[in-house]
Amino acid sequence: MKYVFDCLPEIKRKLKRPLLMLDFDGTLSPIAPTPGLAILPEPVRVKLRACAGRFPAAIISGRALADVQKKVGLSTLSYAGNHGLEWKIAGNKEIVAEANLAVKSFPAIIQWFKQAKKNYPGTLLENKKYSLSLHYRLLSPKLIFKFKREVKKAVGPFLKTGNIKVVHGKMVIELRPNINWNKGKIALFCLNYYQKKFMQKFAPIYVGDDTTDEDAFAAIKQGVSIRVGKKNGSRAKYYLKNQREIEQLLKWLSESF
């Protein structure tokens, strides 16, 4: 991985016509104790708006579509929620056909969590309609291993149906439909959509910070992939040192293209 700000001339050569795609939590927004407390800093919003005025831009988030749209609050962007299960691109709203596959398993899992939460204070269940997120950022470190073990045991019977899958992120366990669809798939979908719409080639640039963003890094092989935080083994080609550098990156993008 190479540090972004050591490679700006190289990156600019790759991005003649950029299509900007970004994760939200941990990328645009600092990581918050709970999802509801996350905010988009106003200076970042200003720079993001400036980018969207220069070239296509999209937010690809694990949050529900309506939630991330509200958090960002910019109508000039496209959005994908639930790791790409639902999206609104250039005003057109759709969902993946199999998005409801896991939903029938959720009531029993939610009921289990209501009881389990008593033993794991600080855990939080986020129901995003097409997926569930079990957050444990505020859980005592001493209980994390036990909590993850209990989740695995509780979810086991539902995994056997083949309708759901488990994906681990930063202090969160995601339960999603067991289909071949992720942030990488929606990133390529966005790229294809805009290339057809404008009848020209775009160079994708994707910025993310989490395990779930690795699918997007891998998908845009010929583009520019940037991870927030350097990490060995990441498929991203470049990195930012921390989330605070996103504002500087957006400023450079808005002024360079």
mmCIF file of N, CA and C in Angstrom, residues 34-168:
data_model
loop_
_atom_site.group_PDB
_atom_site.id
_atom_site.type_symbol
_atom_site.label_atom_id
_atom_site.label_comp_id
_atom_site.label_asym_id
_atom_site.label_seq_id
_atom_site.Cartn_x
_atom_site.Cartn_y
_atom_site.Cartn_z
ATOM 1 N N THR A 34 -22.302 4.544 18.802
ATOM 2 C CA THR A 34 -23.459 3.846 18.262
ATOM 3 C C THR A 34 -23.779 4.431 16.891
ATOM 4 N N PRO A 35 -24.451 3.685 16.018
ATOM 5 C CA PRO A 35 -24.762 4.190 14.675
ATOM 6 C C PRO A 35 -25.539 5.504 14.679
ATOM 7 N N GLY A 36 -26.451 5.653 15.638
ATOM 8 C CA GLY A 36 -27.263 6.860 15.679
ATOM 9 C C GLY A 36 -26.486 8.123 15.982
ATOM 10 N N LEU A 37 -25.323 7.989 16.625
ATOM 11 C CA LEU A 37 -24.527 9.154 17.011
ATOM 12 C C LEU A 37 -23.566 9.614 15.920
ATOM 13 N N ALA A 38 -23.448 8.849 14.853
ATOM 14 C CA ALA A 38 -22.523 9.214 13.781
ATOM 15 C C ALA A 38 -23.017 10.464 13.053
ATOM 16 N N ILE A 39 -22.092 11.365 12.746
ATOM 17 C CA ILE A 39 -22.437 12.578 12.014
ATOM 18 C C ILE A 39 -21.424 12.796 10.890
ATOM 19 N N LEU A 40 -21.872 13.492 9.867
ATOM 20 C CA LEU A 40 -20.970 13.897 8.801
ATOM 21 C C LEU A 40 -20.482 15.306 9.109
ATOM 22 N N PRO A 41 -19.198 15.486 9.397
ATOM 23 C CA PRO A 41 -18.697 16.829 9.710
ATOM 24 C C PRO A 41 -18.994 17.795 8.571
ATOM 25 N N GLU A 42 -19.408 19.002 8.908
ATOM 26 C CA GLU A 42 -19.814 19.958 7.887
ATOM 27 C C GLU A 42 -18.711 20.270 6.876
ATOM 28 N N PRO A 43 -17.445 20.428 7.292
ATOM 29 C CA PRO A 43 -16.396 20.662 6.288
ATOM 30 C C PRO A 43 -16.283 19.521 5.275
ATOM 31 N N VAL A 44 -16.521 18.281 5.727
ATOM 32 C CA VAL A 44 -16.480 17.139 4.820
ATOM 33 C C VAL A 44 -17.668 17.197 3.867
ATOM 34 N N ARG A 45 -18.846 17.558 4.385
ATOM 35 C CA ARG A 45 -20.025 17.681 3.537
ATOM 36 C C ARG A 45 -19.807 18.733 2.442
ATOM 37 N N VAL A 46 -19.197 19.827 2.808
ATOM 38 C CA VAL A 46 -18.933 20.894 1.834
ATOM 39 C C VAL A 46 -18.023 20.387 0.719
ATOM 40 N N LYS A 47 -16.959 19.683 1.086
ATOM 41 C CA LYS A 47 -16.023 19.163 0.087
ATOM 42 C C LYS A 47 -16.676 18.074 -0.758
ATOM 43 N N LEU A 48 -17.524 17.267 -0.137
ATOM 44 C CA LEU A 48 -18.225 16.211 -0.853
ATOM 45 C C LEU A 48 -19.186 16.807 -1.883
ATOM 46 N N ARG A 49 -19.885 17.863 -1.479
ATOM 47 C CA ARG A 49 -20.777 18.562 -2.407
ATOM 48 C C ARG A 49 -20.000 19.133 -3.591
ATOM 49 N N ALA A 50 -18.827 19.664 -3.309
ATOM 50 C CA ALA A 50 -17.993 20.213 -4.376
ATOM 51 C C ALA A 50 -17.571 19.120 -5.359
ATOM 52 N N CYS A 51 -17.223 17.944 -4.843
ATOM 53 C CA CYS A 51 -16.856 16.827 -5.715
ATOM 54 C C CYS A 51 -18.033 16.418 -6.597
ATOM 55 N N ALA A 52 -19.216 16.308 -5.993
ATOM 56 C CA ALA A 52 -20.401 15.875 -6.739
ATOM 57 C C ALA A 52 -20.792 16.875 -7.822
ATOM 58 N N GLY A 53 -20.342 18.119 -7.686
ATOM 59 C CA GLY A 53 -20.584 19.115 -8.708
ATOM 60 C C GLY A 53 -19.617 19.005 -9.880
ATOM 61 N N ARG A 54 -18.570 18.210 -9.710
ATOM 62 C CA ARG A 54 -17.536 18.090 -10.746
ATOM 63 C C ARG A 54 -17.601 16.752 -11.490
ATOM 64 N N PHE A 55 -18.022 15.696 -10.789
ATOM 65 C CA PHE A 55 -18.057 14.358 -11.385
ATOM 66 C C PHE A 55 -19.021 13.490 -10.571
ATOM 67 N N PRO A 56 -19.469 12.344 -11.107
ATOM 68 C CA PRO A 56 -20.413 11.491 -10.375
ATOM 69 C C PRO A 56 -19.817 11.001 -9.058
ATOM 70 N N ALA A 57 -20.664 10.945 -8.032
ATOM 71 C CA ALA A 57 -20.223 10.498 -6.715
ATOM 72 C C ALA A 57 -21.333 9.675 -6.068
ATOM 73 N N ALA A 58 -20.935 8.652 -5.328
ATOM 74 C CA ALA A 58 -21.902 7.768 -4.683
ATOM 75 C C ALA A 58 -21.395 7.341 -3.311
ATOM 76 N N ILE A 59 -22.338 7.137 -2.394
ATOM 77 C CA ILE A 59 -22.041 6.606 -1.073
ATOM 78 C C ILE A 59 -22.495 5.154 -1.047
ATOM 79 N N ILE A 60 -21.606 4.253 -0.659
ATOM 80 C CA ILE A 60 -21.925 2.831 -0.577
ATOM 81 C C ILE A 60 -21.724 2.399 0.874
ATOM 82 N N SER A 61 -22.832 2.144 1.565
ATOM 83 C CA SER A 61 -22.795 1.971 3.014
ATOM 84 C C SER A 61 -23.476 0.685 3.457
ATOM 85 N N GLY A 62 -23.093 0.228 4.626
ATOM 86 C CA GLY A 62 -23.800 -0.884 5.253
ATOM 87 C C GLY A 62 -25.099 -0.441 5.898
ATOM 88 N N ARG A 63 -25.262 0.851 6.085
ATOM 89 C CA ARG A 63 -26.500 1.375 6.658
ATOM 90 C C ARG A 63 -27.673 1.172 5.700
ATOM 91 N N ALA A 64 -28.886 1.260 6.255
ATOM 92 C CA ALA A 64 -30.071 1.250 5.407
ATOM 93 C C ALA A 64 -30.027 2.469 4.484
ATOM 94 N N LEU A 65 -30.599 2.324 3.313
ATOM 95 C CA LEU A 65 -30.555 3.388 2.313
ATOM 96 C C LEU A 65 -31.091 4.710 2.855
ATOM 97 N N ALA A 66 -32.269 4.694 3.457
ATOM 98 C CA ALA A 66 -32.871 5.926 3.969
ATOM 99 C C ALA A 66 -32.006 6.560 5.048
ATOM 100 N N ASP A 67 -31.376 5.724 5.859
ATOM 101 C CA ASP A 67 -30.536 6.210 6.952
ATOM 102 C C ASP A 67 -29.314 6.954 6.420
ATOM 103 N N VAL A 68 -28.599 6.346 5.481
ATOM 104 C CA VAL A 68 -27.382 6.991 4.981
ATOM 105 C C VAL A 68 -27.711 8.234 4.159
ATOM 106 N N GLN A 69 -28.826 8.219 3.442
ATOM 107 C CA GLN A 69 -29.247 9.414 2.721
ATOM 108 C C GLN A 69 -29.480 10.576 3.683
ATOM 109 N N LYS A 70 -30.125 10.274 4.804
ATOM 110 C CA LYS A 70 -30.404 11.297 5.797
ATOM 111 C C LYS A 70 -29.128 11.809 6.440
ATOM 112 N N LYS A 71 -28.200 10.921 6.735
ATOM 113 C CA LYS A 71 -26.944 11.312 7.378
ATOM 114 C C LYS A 71 -26.119 12.226 6.478
ATOM 115 N N VAL A 72 -26.092 11.937 5.186
ATOM 116 C CA VAL A 72 -25.283 12.727 4.256
ATOM 117 C C VAL A 72 -26.026 13.984 3.830
ATOM 118 N N GLY A 73 -27.282 13.845 3.462
ATOM 119 C CA GLY A 73 -28.115 15.000 3.178
ATOM 120 C C GLY A 73 -27.777 15.766 1.914
ATOM 121 N N LEU A 74 -27.269 15.082 0.897
ATOM 122 C CA LEU A 74 -26.952 15.734 -0.374
ATOM 123 C C LEU A 74 -27.691 15.021 -1.501
ATOM 124 N N SER A 75 -28.568 15.724 -2.174
ATOM 125 C CA SER A 75 -29.393 15.114 -3.216
ATOM 126 C C SER A 75 -28.633 14.903 -4.517
ATOM 127 N N THR A 76 -27.456 15.503 -4.649
ATOM 128 C CA THR A 76 -26.682 15.391 -5.891
ATOM 129 C C THR A 76 -25.869 14.101 -5.964
ATOM 130 N N LEU A 77 -25.884 13.311 -4.900
ATOM 131 C CA LEU A 77 -25.151 12.053 -4.878
ATOM 132 C C LEU A 77 -26.068 10.877 -5.155
ATOM 133 N N SER A 78 -25.471 9.756 -5.551
ATOM 134 C CA SER A 78 -26.179 8.487 -5.577
ATOM 135 C C SER A 78 -25.862 7.744 -4.281
ATOM 136 N N TYR A 79 -26.739 6.803 -3.911
ATOM 137 C CA TYR A 79 -26.573 6.099 -2.640
ATOM 138 C C TYR A 79 -26.865 4.609 -2.809
ATOM 139 N N ALA A 80 -26.119 3.802 -2.084
ATOM 140 C CA ALA A 80 -26.416 2.373 -1.962
ATOM 141 C C ALA A 80 -26.378 2.028 -0.480
ATOM 142 N N GLY A 81 -27.410 1.356 -0.011
ATOM 143 C CA GLY A 81 -27.493 0.957 1.392
ATOM 144 C C GLY A 81 -27.467 -0.550 1.538
ATOM 145 N N ASN A 82 -27.345 -1.023 2.775
ATOM 146 C CA ASN A 82 -27.334 -2.459 3.051
ATOM 147 C C ASN A 82 -26.291 -3.176 2.203
ATOM 148 N N HIS A 83 -25.103 -2.567 2.096
ATOM 149 C CA HIS A 83 -24.001 -3.153 1.325
ATOM 150 C C HIS A 83 -24.391 -3.400 -0.128
ATOM 151 N N GLY A 84 -25.296 -2.556 -0.634
ATOM 152 C CA GLY A 84 -25.676 -2.645 -2.040
ATOM 153 C C GLY A 84 -26.969 -3.378 -2.317
ATOM 154 N N LEU A 85 -27.663 -3.857 -1.279
ATOM 155 C CA LEU A 85 -28.934 -4.547 -1.493
ATOM 156 C C LEU A 85 -30.023 -3.586 -1.980
ATOM 157 N N GLU A 86 -29.895 -2.317 -1.656
ATOM 158 C CA GLU A 86 -30.860 -1.301 -2.101
ATOM 159 C C GLU A 86 -30.077 -0.067 -2.522
ATOM 160 N N TRP A 87 -30.577 0.624 -3.520
ATOM 161 C CA TRP A 87 -29.834 1.781 -4.011
ATOM 162 C C TRP A 87 -30.750 2.805 -4.663
ATOM 163 N N LYS A 88 -30.223 4.008 -4.728
ATOM 164 C CA LYS A 88 -30.872 5.103 -5.458
ATOM 165 C C LYS A 88 -29.777 5.786 -6.263
ATOM 166 N N ILE A 89 -29.745 5.485 -7.545
ATOM 167 C CA ILE A 89 -28.704 5.989 -8.428
ATOM 168 C C ILE A 89 -29.330 6.930 -9.452
ATOM 169 N N ALA A 90 -28.849 8.168 -9.443
ATOM 170 C CA ALA A 90 -29.377 9.192 -10.361
ATOM 171 C C ALA A 90 -30.902 9.266 -10.275
ATOM 172 N N GLY A 91 -31.432 9.125 -9.062
ATOM 173 C CA GLY A 91 -32.863 9.258 -8.838
ATOM 174 C C GLY A 91 -33.659 7.978 -8.999
ATOM 175 N N ASN A 92 -33.041 6.914 -9.500
ATOM 176 C CA ASN A 92 -33.734 5.644 -9.714
ATOM 177 C C ASN A 92 -33.502 4.714 -8.527
ATOM 178 N N LYS A 93 -34.592 4.345 -7.853
ATOM 179 C CA LYS A 93 -34.488 3.532 -6.641
ATOM 180 C C LYS A 93 -34.851 2.086 -6.941
ATOM 181 N N GLU A 94 -34.000 1.149 -6.507
ATOM 182 C CA GLU A 94 -34.237 -0.281 -6.728
ATOM 183 C C GLU A 94 -33.680 -1.090 -5.563
ATOM 184 N N ILE A 95 -34.070 -2.353 -5.510
ATOM 185 C CA ILE A 95 -33.480 -3.289 -4.550
ATOM 186 C C ILE A 95 -33.131 -4.575 -5.290
ATOM 187 N N VAL A 96 -32.176 -5.316 -4.761
ATOM 188 C CA VAL A 96 -31.826 -6.616 -5.323
ATOM 189 C C VAL A 96 -33.006 -7.559 -5.137
ATOM 190 N N ALA A 97 -33.293 -8.341 -6.156
ATOM 191 C CA ALA A 97 -34.478 -9.200 -6.149
ATOM 192 C C ALA A 97 -34.531 -10.126 -4.929
ATOM 193 N N GLU A 98 -33.360 -10.639 -4.516
ATOM 194 C CA GLU A 98 -33.327 -11.603 -3.414
ATOM 195 C C GLU A 98 -33.107 -10.950 -2.050
ATOM 196 N N ALA A 99 -33.305 -9.634 -1.964
ATOM 197 C CA ALA A 99 -33.013 -8.915 -0.722
ATOM 198 C C ALA A 99 -33.817 -9.434 0.462
ATOM 199 N N ASN A 100 -35.022 -9.946 0.206
ATOM 200 C CA ASN A 100 -35.892 -10.409 1.289
ATOM 201 C C ASN A 100 -35.588 -11.827 1.752
ATOM 202 N N LEU A 101 -34.579 -12.452 1.161
ATOM 203 C CA LEU A 101 -34.312 -13.862 1.424
ATOM 204 C C LEU A 101 -34.122 -14.176 2.905
ATOM 205 N N ALA A 102 -33.432 -13.286 3.610
ATOM 206 C CA ALA A 102 -33.096 -13.558 5.013
ATOM 207 C C ALA A 102 -34.134 -13.048 5.996
ATOM 208 N N VAL A 103 -35.062 -12.230 5.532
ATOM 209 C CA VAL A 103 -35.953 -11.496 6.434
ATOM 210 C C VAL A 103 -36.785 -12.414 7.323
ATOM 211 N N LYS A 104 -37.226 -13.538 6.792
ATOM 212 C CA LYS A 104 -38.100 -14.408 7.591
ATOM 213 C C LYS A 104 -37.374 -15.020 8.792
ATOM 214 N N SER A 105 -36.041 -14.995 8.764
ATOM 215 C CA SER A 105 -35.269 -15.508 9.901
ATOM 216 C C SER A 105 -35.092 -14.472 11.001
ATOM 217 N N PHE A 106 -35.326 -13.205 10.680
ATOM 218 C CA PHE A 106 -34.986 -12.127 11.601
ATOM 219 C C PHE A 106 -35.812 -12.088 12.887
ATOM 220 N N PRO A 107 -37.141 -12.313 12.846
ATOM 221 C CA PRO A 107 -37.894 -12.233 14.103
ATOM 222 C C PRO A 107 -37.346 -13.122 15.210
ATOM 223 N N ALA A 108 -36.978 -14.346 14.886
ATOM 224 C CA ALA A 108 -36.453 -15.260 15.907
ATOM 225 C C ALA A 108 -35.090 -14.791 16.413
ATOM 226 N N ILE A 109 -34.263 -14.256 15.516
ATOM 227 C CA ILE A 109 -32.945 -13.762 15.917
ATOM 228 C C ILE A 109 -33.088 -12.517 16.793
ATOM 229 N N ILE A 110 -34.028 -11.661 16.435
ATOM 230 C CA ILE A 110 -34.279 -10.451 17.227
ATOM 231 C C ILE A 110 -34.769 -10.824 18.617
ATOM 232 N N GLN A 111 -35.640 -11.811 18.687
ATOM 233 C CA GLN A 111 -36.161 -12.250 19.978
ATOM 234 C C GLN A 111 -35.043 -12.835 20.839
ATOM 235 N N TRP A 112 -34.150 -13.613 20.207
ATOM 236 C CA TRP A 112 -33.003 -14.147 20.939
ATOM 237 C C TRP A 112 -32.143 -13.010 21.489
ATOM 238 N N PHE A 113 -31.912 -11.991 20.669
ATOM 239 C CA PHE A 113 -31.042 -10.901 21.087
ATOM 240 C C PHE A 113 -31.640 -10.128 22.268
ATOM 241 N N LYS A 114 -32.941 -9.960 22.293
ATOM 242 C CA LYS A 114 -33.583 -9.243 23.395
ATOM 243 C C LYS A 114 -33.268 -9.906 24.736
ATOM 244 N N GLN A 115 -33.207 -11.234 24.728
ATOM 245 C CA GLN A 115 -32.879 -11.956 25.958
ATOM 246 C C GLN A 115 -31.373 -11.917 26.228
ATOM 247 N N ALA A 116 -30.583 -12.097 25.175
ATOM 248 C CA ALA A 116 -29.124 -12.151 25.329
ATOM 249 C C ALA A 116 -28.538 -10.816 25.771
ATOM 250 N N LYS A 117 -29.179 -9.741 25.366
ATOM 251 C CA LYS A 117 -28.676 -8.398 25.674
ATOM 252 C C LYS A 117 -28.539 -8.163 27.174
ATOM 253 N N LYS A 118 -29.366 -8.840 27.958
ATOM 254 C CA LYS A 118 -29.308 -8.683 29.403
ATOM 255 C C LYS A 118 -27.940 -9.117 29.956
ATOM 256 N N ASN A 119 -27.335 -10.087 29.283
ATOM 257 C CA ASN A 119 -26.024 -10.583 29.717
ATOM 258 C C ASN A 119 -24.858 -9.867 29.038
ATOM 259 N N TYR A 120 -25.183 -9.039 28.054
ATOM 260 C CA TYR A 120 -24.135 -8.341 27.297
ATOM 261 C C TYR A 120 -24.473 -6.859 27.164
ATOM 262 N N PRO A 121 -24.429 -6.130 28.285
ATOM 263 C CA PRO A 121 -24.753 -4.703 28.242
ATOM 264 C C PRO A 121 -23.783 -3.950 27.334
ATOM 265 N N GLY A 122 -24.354 -3.057 26.539
ATOM 266 C CA GLY A 122 -23.532 -2.312 25.591
ATOM 267 C C GLY A 122 -23.686 -2.808 24.163
ATOM 268 N N THR A 123 -24.293 -3.987 23.995
ATOM 269 C CA THR A 123 -24.547 -4.488 22.642
ATOM 270 C C THR A 123 -25.797 -3.811 22.085
ATOM 271 N N LEU A 124 -25.880 -3.769 20.777
ATOM 272 C CA LEU A 124 -26.978 -3.066 20.107
ATOM 273 C C LEU A 124 -27.344 -3.795 18.833
ATOM 274 N N LEU A 125 -28.623 -3.994 18.609
ATOM 275 C CA LEU A 125 -29.096 -4.598 17.371
ATOM 276 C C LEU A 125 -29.666 -3.511 16.470
ATOM 277 N N GLU A 126 -29.179 -3.460 15.244
ATOM 278 C CA GLU A 126 -29.649 -2.496 14.253
ATOM 279 C C GLU A 126 -30.401 -3.266 13.160
ATOM 280 N N ASN A 127 -31.713 -3.053 13.098
ATOM 281 C CA ASN A 127 -32.556 -3.725 12.095
ATOM 282 C C ASN A 127 -32.647 -2.842 10.860
ATOM 283 N N LYS A 128 -32.030 -3.297 9.764
ATOM 284 C CA LYS A 128 -31.987 -2.506 8.532
ATOM 285 C C LYS A 128 -32.899 -3.092 7.456
ATOM 286 N N LYS A 129 -33.927 -3.781 7.886
ATOM 287 C CA LYS A 129 -34.962 -4.414 7.051
ATOM 288 C C LYS A 129 -34.430 -5.602 6.273
ATOM 289 N N TYR A 130 -33.405 -5.417 5.465
ATOM 290 C CA TYR A 130 -32.870 -6.507 4.658
ATOM 291 C C TYR A 130 -31.654 -7.166 5.295
ATOM 292 N N SER A 131 -31.181 -6.606 6.397
ATOM 293 C CA SER A 131 -30.053 -7.184 7.130
ATOM 294 C C SER A 131 -30.128 -6.750 8.583
ATOM 295 N N LEU A 132 -29.401 -7.467 9.430
ATOM 296 C CA LEU A 132 -29.289 -7.123 10.845
ATOM 297 C C LEU A 132 -27.829 -6.891 11.184
ATOM 298 N N SER A 133 -27.581 -5.902 12.032
ATOM 299 C CA SER A 133 -26.228 -5.652 12.517
ATOM 300 C C SER A 133 -26.226 -5.773 14.036
ATOM 301 N N LEU A 134 -25.342 -6.608 14.559
ATOM 302 C CA LEU A 134 -25.187 -6.765 16.000
ATOM 303 C C LEU A 134 -23.896 -6.055 16.402
ATOM 304 N N HIS A 135 -24.042 -4.866 16.994
ATOM 305 C CA HIS A 135 -22.893 -4.046 17.364
ATOM 306 C C HIS A 135 -22.435 -4.383 18.787
ATOM 307 N N TYR A 136 -21.124 -4.445 18.976
ATOM 308 C CA TYR A 136 -20.603 -4.711 20.316
ATOM 309 C C TYR A 136 -19.451 -3.775 20.679
ATOM 310 N N ARG A 137 -19.425 -2.608 20.099
ATOM 311 C CA ARG A 137 -18.359 -1.632 20.359
ATOM 312 C C ARG A 137 -18.315 -1.215 21.831
ATOM 313 N N LEU A 138 -19.480 -1.135 22.474
ATOM 314 C CA LEU A 138 -19.548 -0.681 23.858
ATOM 315 C C LEU A 138 -19.546 -1.834 24.864
ATOM 316 N N LEU A 139 -19.409 -3.049 24.357
ATOM 317 C CA LEU A 139 -19.374 -4.223 25.233
ATOM 318 C C LEU A 139 -18.010 -4.329 25.909
ATOM 319 N N SER A 140 -17.989 -4.760 27.162
ATOM 320 C CA SER A 140 -16.729 -4.983 27.860
ATOM 321 C C SER A 140 -15.854 -5.943 27.058
ATOM 322 N N PRO A 141 -14.591 -5.610 26.844
ATOM 323 C CA PRO A 141 -13.683 -6.493 26.089
ATOM 324 C C PRO A 141 -13.645 -7.915 26.646
ATOM 325 N N LYS A 142 -13.864 -8.048 27.934
ATOM 326 C CA LYS A 142 -13.840 -9.362 28.559
ATOM 327 C C LYS A 142 -14.988 -10.261 28.072
ATOM 328 N N LEU A 143 -16.050 -9.636 27.543
ATOM 329 C CA LEU A 143 -17.225 -10.401 27.143
ATOM 330 C C LEU A 143 -17.327 -10.612 25.635
ATOM 331 N N ILE A 144 -16.448 -9.999 24.866
ATOM 332 C CA ILE A 144 -16.575 -10.038 23.407
ATOM 333 C C ILE A 144 -16.491 -11.467 22.858
ATOM 334 N N PHE A 145 -15.497 -12.212 23.281
ATOM 335 C CA PHE A 145 -15.343 -13.580 22.765
ATOM 336 C C PHE A 145 -16.594 -14.407 23.070
ATOM 337 N N LYS A 146 -17.077 -14.299 24.303
ATOM 338 C CA LYS A 146 -18.264 -15.058 24.695
ATOM 339 C C LYS A 146 -19.487 -14.631 23.898
ATOM 340 N N PHE A 147 -19.633 -13.320 23.672
ATOM 341 C CA PHE A 147 -20.770 -12.817 22.900
ATOM 342 C C PHE A 147 -20.735 -13.362 21.472
ATOM 343 N N LYS A 148 -19.584 -13.312 20.839
ATOM 344 C CA LYS A 148 -19.463 -13.798 19.457
ATOM 345 C C LYS A 148 -19.760 -15.300 19.380
ATOM 346 N N ARG A 149 -19.352 -16.014 20.404
ATOM 347 C CA ARG A 149 -19.628 -17.447 20.458
ATOM 348 C C ARG A 149 -21.132 -17.705 20.589
ATOM 349 N N GLU A 150 -21.794 -16.899 21.418
ATOM 350 C CA GLU A 150 -23.236 -17.042 21.604
ATOM 351 C C GLU A 150 -23.998 -16.694 20.326
ATOM 352 N N VAL A 151 -23.544 -15.662 19.623
ATOM 353 C CA VAL A 151 -24.182 -15.287 18.359
ATOM 354 C C VAL A 151 -24.050 -16.432 17.357
ATOM 355 N N LYS A 152 -22.870 -16.989 17.273
ATOM 356 C CA LYS A 152 -22.629 -18.099 16.341
ATOM 357 C C LYS A 152 -23.564 -19.271 16.622
ATOM 358 N N LYS A 153 -23.740 -19.562 17.912
ATOM 359 C CA LYS A 153 -24.616 -20.663 18.309
ATOM 360 C C LYS A 153 -26.078 -20.359 17.971
ATOM 361 N N ALA A 154 -26.503 -19.122 18.238
ATOM 362 C CA ALA A 154 -27.904 -18.741 18.007
ATOM 363 C C ALA A 154 -28.248 -18.696 16.528
ATOM 364 N N VAL A 155 -27.294 -18.269 15.717
ATOM 365 C CA VAL A 155 -27.538 -18.089 14.292
ATOM 366 C C VAL A 155 -27.363 -19.393 13.515
ATOM 367 N N GLY A 156 -26.668 -20.350 14.123
ATOM 368 C CA GLY A 156 -26.356 -21.608 13.455
ATOM 369 C C GLY A 156 -27.516 -22.267 12.718
ATOM 370 N N PRO A 157 -28.665 -22.467 13.378
ATOM 371 C CA PRO A 157 -29.788 -23.123 12.705
ATOM 372 C C PRO A 157 -30.282 -22.372 11.469
ATOM 373 N N PHE A 158 -30.178 -21.058 11.488
ATOM 374 C CA PHE A 158 -30.640 -20.258 10.351
ATOM 375 C C PHE A 158 -29.642 -20.307 9.200
ATOM 376 N N LEU A 159 -28.372 -20.480 9.531
ATOM 377 C CA LEU A 159 -27.360 -20.626 8.485
ATOM 378 C C LEU A 159 -27.591 -21.914 7.691
ATOM 379 N N LYS A 160 -28.085 -22.929 8.359
ATOM 380 C CA LYS A 160 -28.316 -24.214 7.696
ATOM 381 C C LYS A 160 -29.396 -24.133 6.628
ATOM 382 N N THR A 161 -30.284 -23.164 6.739
ATOM 383 C CA THR A 161 -31.332 -23.008 5.719
ATOM 384 C C THR A 161 -30.753 -22.488 4.412
ATOM 385 N N GLY A 162 -29.558 -21.882 4.495
ATOM 386 C CA GLY A 162 -28.949 -21.316 3.295
ATOM 387 C C GLY A 162 -29.468 -19.950 2.930
ATOM 388 N N ASN A 163 -30.336 -19.377 3.782
ATOM 389 C CA ASN A 163 -30.934 -18.075 3.461
ATOM 390 C C ASN A 163 -30.120 -16.895 3.966
ATOM 391 N N ILE A 164 -29.291 -17.098 4.984
ATOM 392 C CA ILE A 164 -28.525 -15.993 5.535
ATOM 393 C C ILE A 164 -27.037 -16.347 5.604
ATOM 394 N N LYS A 165 -26.237 -15.320 5.708
ATOM 395 C CA LYS A 165 -24.803 -15.497 5.917
ATOM 396 C C LYS A 165 -24.339 -14.498 6.960
ATOM 397 N N VAL A 166 -23.204 -14.787 7.571
ATOM 398 C CA VAL A 166 -22.633 -13.933 8.608
ATOM 399 C C VAL A 166 -21.372 -13.278 8.057
ATOM 400 N N VAL A 167 -21.277 -11.961 8.242
ATOM 401 C CA VAL A 167 -20.096 -11.206 7.819
ATOM 402 C C VAL A 167 -19.632 -10.368 9.001
ATOM 403 N N HIS A 168 -18.342 -10.421 9.326
ATOM 404 C CA HIS A 168 -17.797 -9.684 10.457
ATOM 405 C C HIS A 168 -17.160 -8.382 9.978
#
